[in-house]
XYZ file of C-alpha atoms in Angstrom:
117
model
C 1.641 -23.077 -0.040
C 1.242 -19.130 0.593
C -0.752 -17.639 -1.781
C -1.513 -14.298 -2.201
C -3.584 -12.638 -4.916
C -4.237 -8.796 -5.695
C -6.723 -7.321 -7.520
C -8.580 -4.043 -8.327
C -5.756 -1.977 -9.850
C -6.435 -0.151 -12.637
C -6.579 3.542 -14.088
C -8.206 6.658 -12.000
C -8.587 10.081 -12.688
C -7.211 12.127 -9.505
C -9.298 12.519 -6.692
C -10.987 9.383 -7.825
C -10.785 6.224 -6.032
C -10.039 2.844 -6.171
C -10.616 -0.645 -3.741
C -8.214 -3.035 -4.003
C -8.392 -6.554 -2.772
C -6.575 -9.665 -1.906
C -7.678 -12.964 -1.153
C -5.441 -15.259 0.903
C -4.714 -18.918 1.031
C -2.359 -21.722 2.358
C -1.916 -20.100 6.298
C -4.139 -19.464 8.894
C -5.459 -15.900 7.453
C -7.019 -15.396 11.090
C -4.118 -15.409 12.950
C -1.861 -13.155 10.454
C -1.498 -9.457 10.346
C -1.598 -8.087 6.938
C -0.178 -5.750 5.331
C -0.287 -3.021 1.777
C 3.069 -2.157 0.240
C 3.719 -0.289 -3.180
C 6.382 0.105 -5.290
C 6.965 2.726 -8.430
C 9.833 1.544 -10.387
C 13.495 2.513 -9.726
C 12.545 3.490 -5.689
C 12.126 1.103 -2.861
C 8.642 -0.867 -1.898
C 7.000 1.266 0.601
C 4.647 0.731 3.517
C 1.336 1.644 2.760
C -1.115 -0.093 5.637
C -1.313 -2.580 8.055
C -3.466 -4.562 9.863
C -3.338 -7.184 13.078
C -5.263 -10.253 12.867
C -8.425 -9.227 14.527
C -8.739 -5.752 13.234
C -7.824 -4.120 16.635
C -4.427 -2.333 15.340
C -4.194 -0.248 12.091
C -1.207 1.577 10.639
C -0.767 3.608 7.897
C 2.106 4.747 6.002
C 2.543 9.167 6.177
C 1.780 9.646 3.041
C -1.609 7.957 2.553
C -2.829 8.623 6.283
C -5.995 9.678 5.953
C -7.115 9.020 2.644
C -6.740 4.989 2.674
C -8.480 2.688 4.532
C -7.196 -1.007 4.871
C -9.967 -3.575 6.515
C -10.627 -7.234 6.582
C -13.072 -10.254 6.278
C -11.689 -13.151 7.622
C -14.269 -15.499 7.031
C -13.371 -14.551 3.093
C -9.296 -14.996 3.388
C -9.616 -11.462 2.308
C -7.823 -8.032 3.067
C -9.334 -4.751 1.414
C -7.348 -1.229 0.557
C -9.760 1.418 0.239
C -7.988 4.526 -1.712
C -9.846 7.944 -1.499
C -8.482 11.552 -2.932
C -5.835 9.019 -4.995
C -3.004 11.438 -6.236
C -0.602 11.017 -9.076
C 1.633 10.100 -6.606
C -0.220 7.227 -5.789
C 0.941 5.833 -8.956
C 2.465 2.155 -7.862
C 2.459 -1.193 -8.363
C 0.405 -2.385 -5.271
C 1.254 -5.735 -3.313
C -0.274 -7.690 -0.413
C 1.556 -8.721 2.175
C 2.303 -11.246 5.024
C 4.955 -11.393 7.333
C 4.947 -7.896 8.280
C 7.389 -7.085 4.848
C 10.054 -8.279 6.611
C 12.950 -11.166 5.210
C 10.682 -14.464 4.570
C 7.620 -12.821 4.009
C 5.240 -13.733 1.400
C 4.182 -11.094 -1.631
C 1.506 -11.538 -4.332
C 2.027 -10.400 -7.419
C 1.138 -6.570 -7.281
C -1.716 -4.705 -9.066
C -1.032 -1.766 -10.884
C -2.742 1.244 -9.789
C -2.088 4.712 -12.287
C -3.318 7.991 -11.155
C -3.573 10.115 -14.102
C -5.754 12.779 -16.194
């Protein structure tokens, strides 16, 4: 089965920074795009970052464009979110994704990330 696990959340002092990761399992991780989405409670999940299979397309969500970096290793199963300049509004609940966020795609379990003096 799908599994997707987050990790690297945690609590940053703004402007800090923060890598979060997720390791894949149960589909071909090669062939997938992947994607970042976050969530703060009481608001919708929002797109964050995206990535095709082989690296060649990248999108980021208008808010974090140019201060995040999403990557990935495929001979790991893994997909990387590299947060720079991290503002309070940052503050989420992080999740990986597959399926491009759309109905039937698969979600980990989110890490938190707080942005806070």
């Amino acid at each position: 089965q799908v599994q997707l696990v987050e990790s690297g959340g945690g609590l940053v002092q703004p402007g800090g920074s923060l890598r979060l990761s997720c390791v894949a399992s149960g589909f071909s991780f090669s062939s997938a795009a992947m994607s970042w989405y976050r969530q703060t409670p009481g608001k919708e999940r929002e797109f964050v970052a995206s990535i095709t299979n082989n690296g060649a397309f990248i999108n980021y969500g208008r808010s974090v464009k140019g201060r995040f970096t999403i990557s990935r290793d495929n001979t790991k199963n893994m997909v990387y979110l590299q947060m720079n300049s991290l503002k309070p509004e940052d503050t989420a609940v992080y999740y990986c994704n597959y399926g491009l966020g759309g109905p039937g795609s698969y979600w980990g379990q989110g890490t938190q990330v707080t942005v806070s003096s």
